[in-house]
PDB file of C-alpha atoms in Angstrom:
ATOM      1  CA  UNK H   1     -20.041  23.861  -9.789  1.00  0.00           C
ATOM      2  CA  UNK H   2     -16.179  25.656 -10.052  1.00  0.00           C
ATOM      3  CA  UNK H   3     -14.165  24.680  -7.455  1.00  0.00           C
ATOM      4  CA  UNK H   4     -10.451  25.614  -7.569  1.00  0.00           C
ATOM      5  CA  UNK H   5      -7.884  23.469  -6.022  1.00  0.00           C
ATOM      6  CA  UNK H   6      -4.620  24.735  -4.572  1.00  0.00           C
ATOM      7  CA  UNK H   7      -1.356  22.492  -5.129  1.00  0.00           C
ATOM      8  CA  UNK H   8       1.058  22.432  -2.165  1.00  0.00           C
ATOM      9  CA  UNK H   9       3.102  23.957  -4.884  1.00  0.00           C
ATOM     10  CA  UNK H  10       1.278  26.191  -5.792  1.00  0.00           C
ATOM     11  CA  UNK H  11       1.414  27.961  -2.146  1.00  0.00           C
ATOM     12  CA  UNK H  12       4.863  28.177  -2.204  1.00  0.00           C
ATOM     13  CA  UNK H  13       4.423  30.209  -5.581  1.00  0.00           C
ATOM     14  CA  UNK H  14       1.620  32.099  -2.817  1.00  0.00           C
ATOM     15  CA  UNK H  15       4.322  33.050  -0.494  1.00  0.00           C
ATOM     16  CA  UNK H  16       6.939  33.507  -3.031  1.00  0.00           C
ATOM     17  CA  UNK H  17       4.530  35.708  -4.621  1.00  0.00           C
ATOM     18  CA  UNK H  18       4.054  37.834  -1.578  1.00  0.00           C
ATOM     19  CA  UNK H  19       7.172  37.940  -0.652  1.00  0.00           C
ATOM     20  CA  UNK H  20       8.154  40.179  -4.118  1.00  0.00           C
ATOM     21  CA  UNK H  21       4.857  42.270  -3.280  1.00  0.00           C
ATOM     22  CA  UNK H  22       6.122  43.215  -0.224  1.00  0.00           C
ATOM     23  CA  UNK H  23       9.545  43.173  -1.098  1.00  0.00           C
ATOM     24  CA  UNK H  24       8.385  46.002  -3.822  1.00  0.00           C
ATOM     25  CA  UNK H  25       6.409  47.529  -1.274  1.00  0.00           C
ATOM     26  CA  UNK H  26       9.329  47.944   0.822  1.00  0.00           C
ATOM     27  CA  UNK H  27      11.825  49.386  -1.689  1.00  0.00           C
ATOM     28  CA  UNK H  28       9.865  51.649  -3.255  1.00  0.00           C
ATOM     29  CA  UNK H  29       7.304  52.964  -0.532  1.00  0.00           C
ATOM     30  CA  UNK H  30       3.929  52.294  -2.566  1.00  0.00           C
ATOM     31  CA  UNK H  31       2.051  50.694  -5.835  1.00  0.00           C
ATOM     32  CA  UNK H  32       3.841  47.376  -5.308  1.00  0.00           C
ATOM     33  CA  UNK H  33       0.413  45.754  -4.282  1.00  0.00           C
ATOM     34  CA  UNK H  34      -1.049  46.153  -7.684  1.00  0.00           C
ATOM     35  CA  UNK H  35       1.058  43.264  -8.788  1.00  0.00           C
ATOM     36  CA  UNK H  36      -0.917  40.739  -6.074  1.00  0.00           C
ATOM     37  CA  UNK H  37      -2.927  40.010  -8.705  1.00  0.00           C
ATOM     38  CA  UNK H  38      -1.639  38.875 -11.998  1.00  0.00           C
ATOM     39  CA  UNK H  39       1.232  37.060  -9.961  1.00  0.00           C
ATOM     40  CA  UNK H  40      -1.445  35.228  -8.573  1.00  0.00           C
ATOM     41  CA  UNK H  41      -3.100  34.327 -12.049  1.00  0.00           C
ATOM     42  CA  UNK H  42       0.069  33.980 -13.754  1.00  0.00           C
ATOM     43  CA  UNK H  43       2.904  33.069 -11.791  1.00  0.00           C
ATOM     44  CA  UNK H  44       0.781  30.732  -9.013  1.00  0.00           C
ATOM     45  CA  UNK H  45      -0.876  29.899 -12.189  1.00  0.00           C
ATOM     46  CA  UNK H  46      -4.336  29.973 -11.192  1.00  0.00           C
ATOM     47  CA  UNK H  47      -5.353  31.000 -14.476  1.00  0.00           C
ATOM     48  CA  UNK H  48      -4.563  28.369 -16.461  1.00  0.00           C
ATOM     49  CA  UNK H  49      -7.382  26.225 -16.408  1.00  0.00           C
ATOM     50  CA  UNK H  50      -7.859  22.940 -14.972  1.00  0.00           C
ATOM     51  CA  UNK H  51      -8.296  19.372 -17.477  1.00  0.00           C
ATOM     52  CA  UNK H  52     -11.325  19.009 -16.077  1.00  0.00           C
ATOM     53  CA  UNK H  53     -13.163  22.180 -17.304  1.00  0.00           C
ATOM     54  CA  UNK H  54     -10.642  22.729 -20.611  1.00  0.00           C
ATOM     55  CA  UNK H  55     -12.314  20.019 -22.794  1.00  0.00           C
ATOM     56  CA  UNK H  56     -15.530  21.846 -22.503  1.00  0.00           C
ATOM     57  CA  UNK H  57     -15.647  25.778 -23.545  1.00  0.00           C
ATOM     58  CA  UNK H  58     -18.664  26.591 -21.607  1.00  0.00           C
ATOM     59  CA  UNK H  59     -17.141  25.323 -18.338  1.00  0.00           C
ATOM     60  CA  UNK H  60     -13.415  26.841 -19.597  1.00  0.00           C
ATOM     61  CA  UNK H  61     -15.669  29.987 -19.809  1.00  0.00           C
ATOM     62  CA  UNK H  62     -16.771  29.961 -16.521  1.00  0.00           C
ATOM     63  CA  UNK H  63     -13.411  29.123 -14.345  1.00  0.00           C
ATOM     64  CA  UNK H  64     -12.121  32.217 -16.457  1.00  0.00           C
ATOM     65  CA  UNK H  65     -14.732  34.334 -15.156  1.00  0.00           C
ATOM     66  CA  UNK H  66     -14.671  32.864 -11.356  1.00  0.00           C
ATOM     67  CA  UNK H  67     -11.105  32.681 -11.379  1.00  0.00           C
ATOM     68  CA  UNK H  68     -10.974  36.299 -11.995  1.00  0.00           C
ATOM     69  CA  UNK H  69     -13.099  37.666  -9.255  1.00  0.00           C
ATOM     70  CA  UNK H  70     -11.465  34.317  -6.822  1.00  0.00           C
ATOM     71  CA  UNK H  71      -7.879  36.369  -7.202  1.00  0.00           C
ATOM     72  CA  UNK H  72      -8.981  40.180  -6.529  1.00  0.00           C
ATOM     73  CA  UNK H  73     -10.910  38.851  -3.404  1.00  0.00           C
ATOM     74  CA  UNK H  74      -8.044  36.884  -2.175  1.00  0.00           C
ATOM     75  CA  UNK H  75      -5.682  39.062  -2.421  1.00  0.00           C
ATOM     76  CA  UNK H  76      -8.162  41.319  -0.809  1.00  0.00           C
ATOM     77  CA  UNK H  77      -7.694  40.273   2.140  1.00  0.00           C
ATOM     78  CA  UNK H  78      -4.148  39.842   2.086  1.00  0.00           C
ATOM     79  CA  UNK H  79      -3.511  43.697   1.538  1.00  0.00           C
ATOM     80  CA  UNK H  80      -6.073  44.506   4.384  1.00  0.00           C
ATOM     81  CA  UNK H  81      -4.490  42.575   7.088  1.00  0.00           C
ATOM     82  CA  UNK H  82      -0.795  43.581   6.063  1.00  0.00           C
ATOM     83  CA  UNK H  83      -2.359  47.120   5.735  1.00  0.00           C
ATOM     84  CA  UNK H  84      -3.265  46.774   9.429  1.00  0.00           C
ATOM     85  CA  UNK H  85      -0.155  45.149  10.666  1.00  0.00           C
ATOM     86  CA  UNK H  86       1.784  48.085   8.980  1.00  0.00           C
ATOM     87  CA  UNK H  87      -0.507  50.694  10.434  1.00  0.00           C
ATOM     88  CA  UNK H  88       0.350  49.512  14.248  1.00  0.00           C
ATOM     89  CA  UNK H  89       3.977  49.860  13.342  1.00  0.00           C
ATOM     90  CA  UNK H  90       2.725  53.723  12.112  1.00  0.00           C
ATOM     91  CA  UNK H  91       0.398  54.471  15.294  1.00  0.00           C
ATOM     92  CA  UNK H  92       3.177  53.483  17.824  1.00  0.00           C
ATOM     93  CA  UNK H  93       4.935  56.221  15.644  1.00  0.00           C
ATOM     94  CA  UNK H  94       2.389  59.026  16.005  1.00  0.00           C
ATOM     95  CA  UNK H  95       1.775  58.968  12.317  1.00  0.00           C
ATOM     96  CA  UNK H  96      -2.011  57.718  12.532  1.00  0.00           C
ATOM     97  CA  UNK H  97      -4.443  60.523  12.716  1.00  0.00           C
ATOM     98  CA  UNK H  98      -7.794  58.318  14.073  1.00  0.00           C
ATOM     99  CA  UNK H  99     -10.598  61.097  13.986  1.00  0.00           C
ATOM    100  CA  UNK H 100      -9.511  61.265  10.269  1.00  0.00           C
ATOM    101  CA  UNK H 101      -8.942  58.438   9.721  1.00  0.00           C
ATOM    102  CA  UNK H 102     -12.104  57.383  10.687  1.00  0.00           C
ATOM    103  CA  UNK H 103     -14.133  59.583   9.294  1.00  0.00           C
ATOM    104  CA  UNK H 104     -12.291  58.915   5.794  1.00  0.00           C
ATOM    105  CA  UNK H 105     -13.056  55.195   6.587  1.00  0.00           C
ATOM    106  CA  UNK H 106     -16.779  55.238   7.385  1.00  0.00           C
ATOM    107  CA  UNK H 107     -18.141  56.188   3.737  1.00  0.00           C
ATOM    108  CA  UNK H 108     -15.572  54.056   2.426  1.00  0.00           C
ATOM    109  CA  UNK H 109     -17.253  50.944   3.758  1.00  0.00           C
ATOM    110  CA  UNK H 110     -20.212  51.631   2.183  1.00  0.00           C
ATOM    111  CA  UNK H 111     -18.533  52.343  -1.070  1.00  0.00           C
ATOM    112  CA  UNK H 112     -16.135  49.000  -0.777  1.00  0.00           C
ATOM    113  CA  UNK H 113     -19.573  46.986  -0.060  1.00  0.00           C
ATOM    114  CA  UNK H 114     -21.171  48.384  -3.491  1.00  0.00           C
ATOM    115  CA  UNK H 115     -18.039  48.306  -5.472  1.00  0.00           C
ATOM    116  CA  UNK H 116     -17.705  44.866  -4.569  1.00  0.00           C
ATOM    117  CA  UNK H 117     -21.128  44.191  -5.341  1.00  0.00           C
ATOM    118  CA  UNK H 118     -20.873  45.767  -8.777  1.00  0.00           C
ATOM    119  CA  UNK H 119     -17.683  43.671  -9.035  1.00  0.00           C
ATOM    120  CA  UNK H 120     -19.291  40.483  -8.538  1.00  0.00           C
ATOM    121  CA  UNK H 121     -22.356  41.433 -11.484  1.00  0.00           C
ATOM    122  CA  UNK H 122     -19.094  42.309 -14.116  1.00  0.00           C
ATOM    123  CA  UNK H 123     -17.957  39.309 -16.214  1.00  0.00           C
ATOM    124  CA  UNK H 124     -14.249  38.250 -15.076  1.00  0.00           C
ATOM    125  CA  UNK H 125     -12.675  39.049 -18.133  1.00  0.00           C
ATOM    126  CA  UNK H 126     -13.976  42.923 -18.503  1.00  0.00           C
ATOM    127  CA  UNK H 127     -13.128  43.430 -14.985  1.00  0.00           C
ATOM    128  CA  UNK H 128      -9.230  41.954 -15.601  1.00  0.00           C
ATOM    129  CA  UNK H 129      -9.190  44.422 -18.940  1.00  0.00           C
ATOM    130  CA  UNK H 130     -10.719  47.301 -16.643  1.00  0.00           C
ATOM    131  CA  UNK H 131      -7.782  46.161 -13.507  1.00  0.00           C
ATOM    132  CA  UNK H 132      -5.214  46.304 -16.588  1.00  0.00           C
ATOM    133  CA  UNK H 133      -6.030  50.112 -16.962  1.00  0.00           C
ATOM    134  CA  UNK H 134      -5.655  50.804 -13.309  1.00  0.00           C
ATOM    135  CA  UNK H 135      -2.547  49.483 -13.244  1.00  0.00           C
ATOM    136  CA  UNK H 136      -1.313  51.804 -16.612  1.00  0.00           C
ATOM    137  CA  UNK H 137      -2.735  54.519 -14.466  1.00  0.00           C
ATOM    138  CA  UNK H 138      -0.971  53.750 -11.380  1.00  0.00           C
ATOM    139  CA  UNK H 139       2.462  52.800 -13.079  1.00  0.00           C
ATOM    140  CA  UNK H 140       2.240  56.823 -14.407  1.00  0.00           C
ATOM    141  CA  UNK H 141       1.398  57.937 -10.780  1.00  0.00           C
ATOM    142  CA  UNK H 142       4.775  56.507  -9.701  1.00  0.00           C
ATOM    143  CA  UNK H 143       6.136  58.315 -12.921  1.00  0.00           C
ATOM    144  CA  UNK H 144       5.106  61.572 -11.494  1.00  0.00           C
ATOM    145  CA  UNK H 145       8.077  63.542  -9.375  1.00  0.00           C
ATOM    146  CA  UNK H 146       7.762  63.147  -5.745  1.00  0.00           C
ATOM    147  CA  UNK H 147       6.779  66.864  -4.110  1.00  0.00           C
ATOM    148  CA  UNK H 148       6.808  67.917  -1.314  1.00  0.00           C
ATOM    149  CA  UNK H 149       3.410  68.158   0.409  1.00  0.00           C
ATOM    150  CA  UNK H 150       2.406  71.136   3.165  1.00  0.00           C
ATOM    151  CA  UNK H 151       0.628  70.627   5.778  1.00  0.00           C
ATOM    152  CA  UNK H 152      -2.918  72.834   4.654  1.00  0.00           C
ATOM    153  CA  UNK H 153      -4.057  72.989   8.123  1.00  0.00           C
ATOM    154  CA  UNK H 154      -2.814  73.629  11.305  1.00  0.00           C
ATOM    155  CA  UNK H 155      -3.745  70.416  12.415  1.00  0.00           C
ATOM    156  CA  UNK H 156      -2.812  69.265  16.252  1.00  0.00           C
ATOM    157  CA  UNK H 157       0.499  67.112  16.791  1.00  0.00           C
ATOM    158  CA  UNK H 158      -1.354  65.270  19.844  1.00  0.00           C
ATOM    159  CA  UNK H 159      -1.231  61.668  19.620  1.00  0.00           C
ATOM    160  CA  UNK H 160      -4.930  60.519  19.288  1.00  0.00           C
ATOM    161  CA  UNK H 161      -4.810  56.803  21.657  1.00  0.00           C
ATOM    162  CA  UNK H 162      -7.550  54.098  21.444  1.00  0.00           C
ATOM    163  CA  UNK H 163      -7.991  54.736  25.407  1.00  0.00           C
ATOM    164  CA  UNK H 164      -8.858  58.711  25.116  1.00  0.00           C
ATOM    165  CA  UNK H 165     -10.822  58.205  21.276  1.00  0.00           C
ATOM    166  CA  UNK H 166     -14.124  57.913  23.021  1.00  0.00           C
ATOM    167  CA  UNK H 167     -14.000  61.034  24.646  1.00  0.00           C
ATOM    168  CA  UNK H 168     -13.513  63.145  21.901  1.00  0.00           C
ATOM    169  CA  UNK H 169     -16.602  65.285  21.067  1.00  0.00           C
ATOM    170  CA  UNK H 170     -18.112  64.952  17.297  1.00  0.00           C
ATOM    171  CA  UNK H 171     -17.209  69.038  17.208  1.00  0.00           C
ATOM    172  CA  UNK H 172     -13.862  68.285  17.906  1.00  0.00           C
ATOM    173  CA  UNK H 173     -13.303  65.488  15.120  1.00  0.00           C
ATOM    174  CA  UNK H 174     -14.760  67.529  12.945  1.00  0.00           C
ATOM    175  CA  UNK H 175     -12.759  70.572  13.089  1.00  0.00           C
ATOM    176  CA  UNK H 176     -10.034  70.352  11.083  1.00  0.00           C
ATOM    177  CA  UNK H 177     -11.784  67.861   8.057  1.00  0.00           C
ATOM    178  CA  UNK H 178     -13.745  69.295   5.243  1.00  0.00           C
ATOM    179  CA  UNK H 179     -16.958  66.743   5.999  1.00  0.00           C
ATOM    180  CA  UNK H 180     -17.950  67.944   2.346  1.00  0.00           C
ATOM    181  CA  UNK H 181     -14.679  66.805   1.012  1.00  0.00           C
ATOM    182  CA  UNK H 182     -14.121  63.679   3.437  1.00  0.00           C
ATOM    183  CA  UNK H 183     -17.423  61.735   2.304  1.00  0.00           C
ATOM    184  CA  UNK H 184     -17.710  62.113  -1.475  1.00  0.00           C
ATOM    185  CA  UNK H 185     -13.558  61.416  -1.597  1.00  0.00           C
ATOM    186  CA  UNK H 186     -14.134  58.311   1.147  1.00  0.00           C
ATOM    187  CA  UNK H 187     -17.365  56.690  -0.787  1.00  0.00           C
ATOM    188  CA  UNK H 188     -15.207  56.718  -3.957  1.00  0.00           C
ATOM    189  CA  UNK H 189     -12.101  55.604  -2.818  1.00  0.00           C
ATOM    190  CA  UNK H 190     -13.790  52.212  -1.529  1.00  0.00           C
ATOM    191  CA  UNK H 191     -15.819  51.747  -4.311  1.00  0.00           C
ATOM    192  CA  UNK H 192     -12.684  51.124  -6.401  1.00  0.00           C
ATOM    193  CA  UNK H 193     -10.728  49.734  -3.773  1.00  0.00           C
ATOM    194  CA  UNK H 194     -14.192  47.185  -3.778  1.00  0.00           C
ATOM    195  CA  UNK H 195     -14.790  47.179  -7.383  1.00  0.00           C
ATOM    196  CA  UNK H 196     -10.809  46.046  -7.673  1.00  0.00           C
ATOM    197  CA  UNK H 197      -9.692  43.861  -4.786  1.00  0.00           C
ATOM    198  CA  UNK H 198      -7.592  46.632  -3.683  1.00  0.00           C
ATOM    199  CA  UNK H 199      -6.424  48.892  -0.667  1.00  0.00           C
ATOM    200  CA  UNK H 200      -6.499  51.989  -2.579  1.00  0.00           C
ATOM    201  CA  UNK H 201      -3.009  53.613  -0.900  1.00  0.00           C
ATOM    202  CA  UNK H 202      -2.368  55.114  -3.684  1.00  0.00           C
ATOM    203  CA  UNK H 203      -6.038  56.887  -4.136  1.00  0.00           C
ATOM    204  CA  UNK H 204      -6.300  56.990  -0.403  1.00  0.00           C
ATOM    205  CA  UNK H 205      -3.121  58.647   0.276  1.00  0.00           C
ATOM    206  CA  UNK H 206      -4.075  61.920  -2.017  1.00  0.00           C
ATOM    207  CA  UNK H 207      -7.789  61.882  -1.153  1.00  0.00           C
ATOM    208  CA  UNK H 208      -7.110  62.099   2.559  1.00  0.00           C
ATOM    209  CA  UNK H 209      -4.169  65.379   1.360  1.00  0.00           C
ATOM    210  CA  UNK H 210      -7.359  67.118  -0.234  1.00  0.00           C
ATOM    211  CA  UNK H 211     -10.263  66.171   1.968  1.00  0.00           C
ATOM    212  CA  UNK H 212      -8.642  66.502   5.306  1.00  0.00           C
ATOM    213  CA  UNK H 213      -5.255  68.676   5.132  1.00  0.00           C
ATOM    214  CA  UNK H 214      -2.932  65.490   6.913  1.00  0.00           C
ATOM    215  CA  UNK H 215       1.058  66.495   6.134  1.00  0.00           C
ATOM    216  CA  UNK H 216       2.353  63.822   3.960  1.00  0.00           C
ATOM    217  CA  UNK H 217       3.671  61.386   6.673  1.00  0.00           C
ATOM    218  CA  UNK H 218       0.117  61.130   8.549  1.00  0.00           C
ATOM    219  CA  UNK H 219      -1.526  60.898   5.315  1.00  0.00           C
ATOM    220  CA  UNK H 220       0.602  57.705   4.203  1.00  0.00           C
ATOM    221  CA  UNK H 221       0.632  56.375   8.245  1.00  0.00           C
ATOM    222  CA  UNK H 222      -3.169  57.389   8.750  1.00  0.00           C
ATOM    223  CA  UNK H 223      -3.763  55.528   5.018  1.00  0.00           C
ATOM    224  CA  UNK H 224      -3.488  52.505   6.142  1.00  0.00           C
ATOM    225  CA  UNK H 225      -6.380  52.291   8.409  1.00  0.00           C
ATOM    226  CA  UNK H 226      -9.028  52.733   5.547  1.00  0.00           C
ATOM    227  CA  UNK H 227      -6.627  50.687   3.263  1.00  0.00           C
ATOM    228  CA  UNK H 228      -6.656  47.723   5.912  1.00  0.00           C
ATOM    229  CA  UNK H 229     -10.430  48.728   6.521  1.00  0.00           C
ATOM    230  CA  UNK H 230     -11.445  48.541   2.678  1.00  0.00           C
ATOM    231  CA  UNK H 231      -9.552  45.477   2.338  1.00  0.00           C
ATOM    232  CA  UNK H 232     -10.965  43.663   4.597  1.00  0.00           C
ATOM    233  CA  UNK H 233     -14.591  44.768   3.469  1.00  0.00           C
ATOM    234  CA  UNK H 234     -13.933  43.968   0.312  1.00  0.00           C
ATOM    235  CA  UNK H 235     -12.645  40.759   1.095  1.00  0.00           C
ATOM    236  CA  UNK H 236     -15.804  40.541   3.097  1.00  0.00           C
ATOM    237  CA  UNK H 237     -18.156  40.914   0.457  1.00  0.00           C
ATOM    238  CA  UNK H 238     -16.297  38.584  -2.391  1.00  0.00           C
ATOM    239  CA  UNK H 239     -16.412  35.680   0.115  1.00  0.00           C
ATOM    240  CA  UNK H 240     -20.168  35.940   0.734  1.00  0.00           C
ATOM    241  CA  UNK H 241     -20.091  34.965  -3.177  1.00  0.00           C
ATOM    242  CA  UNK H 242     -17.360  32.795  -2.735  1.00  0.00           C
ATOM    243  CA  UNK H 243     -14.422  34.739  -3.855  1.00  0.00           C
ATOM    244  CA  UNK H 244     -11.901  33.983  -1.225  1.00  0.00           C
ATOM    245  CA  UNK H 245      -8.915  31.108  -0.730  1.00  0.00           C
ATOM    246  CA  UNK H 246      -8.185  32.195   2.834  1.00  0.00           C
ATOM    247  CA  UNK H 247      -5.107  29.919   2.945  1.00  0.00           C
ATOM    248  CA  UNK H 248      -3.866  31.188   0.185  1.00  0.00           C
ATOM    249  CA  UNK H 249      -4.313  34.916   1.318  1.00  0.00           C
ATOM    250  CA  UNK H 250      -2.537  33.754   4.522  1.00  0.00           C
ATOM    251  CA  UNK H 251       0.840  32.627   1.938  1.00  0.00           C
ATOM    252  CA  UNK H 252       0.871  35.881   0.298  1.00  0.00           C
ATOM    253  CA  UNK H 253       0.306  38.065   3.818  1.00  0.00           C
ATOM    254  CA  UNK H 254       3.498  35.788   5.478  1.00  0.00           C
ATOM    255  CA  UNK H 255       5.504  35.963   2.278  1.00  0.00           C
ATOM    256  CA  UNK H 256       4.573  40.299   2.329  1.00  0.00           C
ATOM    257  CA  UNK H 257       5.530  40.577   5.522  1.00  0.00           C
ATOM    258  CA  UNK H 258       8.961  38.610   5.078  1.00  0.00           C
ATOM    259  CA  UNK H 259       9.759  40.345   1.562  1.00  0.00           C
ATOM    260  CA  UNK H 260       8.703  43.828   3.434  1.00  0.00           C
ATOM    261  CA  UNK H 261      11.820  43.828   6.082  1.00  0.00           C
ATOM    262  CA  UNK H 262      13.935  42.795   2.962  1.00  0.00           C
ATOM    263  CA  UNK H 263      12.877  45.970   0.817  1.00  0.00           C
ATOM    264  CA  UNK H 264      12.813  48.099   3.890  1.00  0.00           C
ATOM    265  CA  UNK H 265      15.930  47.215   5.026  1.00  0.00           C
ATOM    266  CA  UNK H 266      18.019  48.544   1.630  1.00  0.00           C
ATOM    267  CA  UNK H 267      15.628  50.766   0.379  1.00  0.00           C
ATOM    268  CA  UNK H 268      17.850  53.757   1.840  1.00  0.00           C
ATOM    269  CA  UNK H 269      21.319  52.368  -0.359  1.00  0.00           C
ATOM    270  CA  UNK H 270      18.900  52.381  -3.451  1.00  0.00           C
ATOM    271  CA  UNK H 271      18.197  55.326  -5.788  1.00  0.00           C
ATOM    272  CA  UNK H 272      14.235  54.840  -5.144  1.00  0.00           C
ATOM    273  CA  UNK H 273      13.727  57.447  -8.531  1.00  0.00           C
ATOM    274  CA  UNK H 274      15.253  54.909 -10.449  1.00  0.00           C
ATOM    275  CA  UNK H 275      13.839  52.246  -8.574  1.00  0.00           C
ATOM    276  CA  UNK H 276      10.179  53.490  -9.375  1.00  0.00           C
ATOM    277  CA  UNK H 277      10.813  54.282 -13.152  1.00  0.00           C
ATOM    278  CA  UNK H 278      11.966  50.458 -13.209  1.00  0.00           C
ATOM    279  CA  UNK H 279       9.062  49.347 -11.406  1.00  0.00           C
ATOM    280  CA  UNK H 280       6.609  51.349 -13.324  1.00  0.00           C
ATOM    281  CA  UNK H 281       7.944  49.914 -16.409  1.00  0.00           C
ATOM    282  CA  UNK H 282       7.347  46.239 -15.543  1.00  0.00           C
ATOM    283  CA  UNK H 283       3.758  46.875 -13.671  1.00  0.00           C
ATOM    284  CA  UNK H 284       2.808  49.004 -17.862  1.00  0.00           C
ATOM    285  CA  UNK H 285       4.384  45.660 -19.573  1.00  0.00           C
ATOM    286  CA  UNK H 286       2.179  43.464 -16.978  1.00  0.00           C
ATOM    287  CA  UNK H 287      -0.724  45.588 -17.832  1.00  0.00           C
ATOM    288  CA  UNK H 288      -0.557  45.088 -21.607  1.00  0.00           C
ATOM    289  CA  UNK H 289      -0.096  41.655 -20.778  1.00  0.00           C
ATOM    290  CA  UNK H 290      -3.474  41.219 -18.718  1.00  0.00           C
ATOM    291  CA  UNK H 291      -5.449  43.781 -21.089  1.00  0.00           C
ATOM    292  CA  UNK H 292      -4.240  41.586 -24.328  1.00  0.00           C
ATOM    293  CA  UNK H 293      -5.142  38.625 -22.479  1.00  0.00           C
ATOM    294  CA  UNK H 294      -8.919  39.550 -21.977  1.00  0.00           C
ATOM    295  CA  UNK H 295      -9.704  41.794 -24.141  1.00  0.00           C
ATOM    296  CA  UNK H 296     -12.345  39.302 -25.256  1.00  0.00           C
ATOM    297  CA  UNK H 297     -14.078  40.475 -22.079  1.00  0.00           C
ATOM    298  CA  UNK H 298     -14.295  43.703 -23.334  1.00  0.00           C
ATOM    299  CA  UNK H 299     -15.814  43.191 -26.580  1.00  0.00           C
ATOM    300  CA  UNK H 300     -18.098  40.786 -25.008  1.00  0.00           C
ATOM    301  CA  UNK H 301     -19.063  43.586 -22.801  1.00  0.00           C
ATOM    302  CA  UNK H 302     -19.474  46.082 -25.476  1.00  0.00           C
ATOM    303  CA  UNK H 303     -21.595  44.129 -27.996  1.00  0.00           C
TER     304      UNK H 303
END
């Protein structure tokens, strides 16, 4: 059986790794998670494979493949509890919208419990190739010029408490959400955020714009409820197959939280356009990098 061992070292590359994800994530507001995972495989190094299993390709075959699905469910979890930290910080605010927020969330489970099933069925080294393309296509969302986004809807400014949630009636969480838009957008959202190891903010953040007519700021605050929620799920279902090094999720979620102050703190005395060109560049060049490294899976998968 595969059993991966963590070096003390090796969770000080953990924490040093999540302190640049959040430090990212800080600076530049968004798409700095997507790097969790190939600094995990690459910088902690847990893809380089062990003595033990390189001698024999069959066994060198099948850490690849574990190793694979081991890093998008650990850093699974990291990204939903930081998600969830960071989304207290946003409710204390009055930027968390629950109703919507929940009703984004519910079909989202379900969606992060297949995706992460159908995760867990794809060889490791298609699904790395196939996480390589989400990153090219989340590198040219940051690419995109920031807009300005209207609020469709004149949705109410009340703050929505955990005390007064249970007596709201189902009419009046209802009212301002498309329910036709909210479940298709939800279920799809946490299947990739499932099938990836991911949060989603960045497919969360636009699906809740269209399905539920949030302003900007409550769609990013409001976010991070279903991205802490899928997270978690996710993270859920990869360690029923045993997917997860909760220790080292733990490094990477201390090291976030550290590197997130840092960013946060000089993010306003950086140009953030510039910043998110940059940043887009090196998450493309990582991309190629992961893509060339398994496209093996990919022809695998193909013949």
């Amino acid at each position: 059986m595969i059993a991966i061992v963590v070096t003390p070292i090796e969770y000080i590359l953990a924490i040093i790794s999540g302190v640049l994800v959040g430090f990212s994530l800080g600076l530049i507001g968004g798409g700095g998670s997507i790097l969790a995972v190939p600094l995990l495989l690459y910088f902690v190094g847990l893809a380089t494979v062990p003595s033990q299993y390189a001698s024999n390709p069959a066994l060198a075959h099948e850490y690849s493949d574990y190793v694979a699905h081991v890093a998008l469910g650990t850093t699974a979890l990291a990204v939903g509890l930081n998600a969830y930290i960071n989304s207290y910080m946003h409710f204390r605010k009055g930027n968390v919208r629950l109703p919507e927020g929940i009703m984004f969330t519910i079909p989202g489970i379900a969606g992060a419990i297949v995706g992460g099933y159908v995760s867990h069925i794809t060889p490791g080294q298609s699904l790395l190739f196939f996480f390589g393309i989400l990153m090219i296509a989340v590198a040219l969302l940051m690419l995109r010029p920031q807009k300005q986004v209207r609020e469709l809807t004149k949705a109410s400014t009340t703050q929505i408490s955990l005390r007064n949630l249970s007596t709201l009636s189902i009419k009046s969480l209802t009212s301002d959400v498309s329910i036709k838009k909210v479940i298709p957008a939800g279920f799809i959202v946490g299947f990739a955020s499932g099938y990836f190891g991911i949060g989603g903010g960045f497919l969360i953040v636009p699906g809740l714009l269209f399905s539920t007519g949030l302003c900007m700021i409550k769609a990013v605050g409001t976010s991070l409820v279903s991205v802490g929620t899928f997270g978690i799920t996710s993270a859920g279902v990869y360690a029923y197959y045993g997917y997860v090094l909760p220790l080292v999720s733990i490094a990477y979620l201390v090291g976030g939280i550290a590197g997130g102050y840092a960013g946060a703190s000089i993010a306003s005395r950086m140009p953030r356009g510039m910043l998110r060109k940059i940043f887009a560049a090196i998450i493309i060049i990582t991309a190629i990098y992961i893509m060339y490294e398994n496209i093996n899976g990919l022809l695998t998968l193909l013949h």
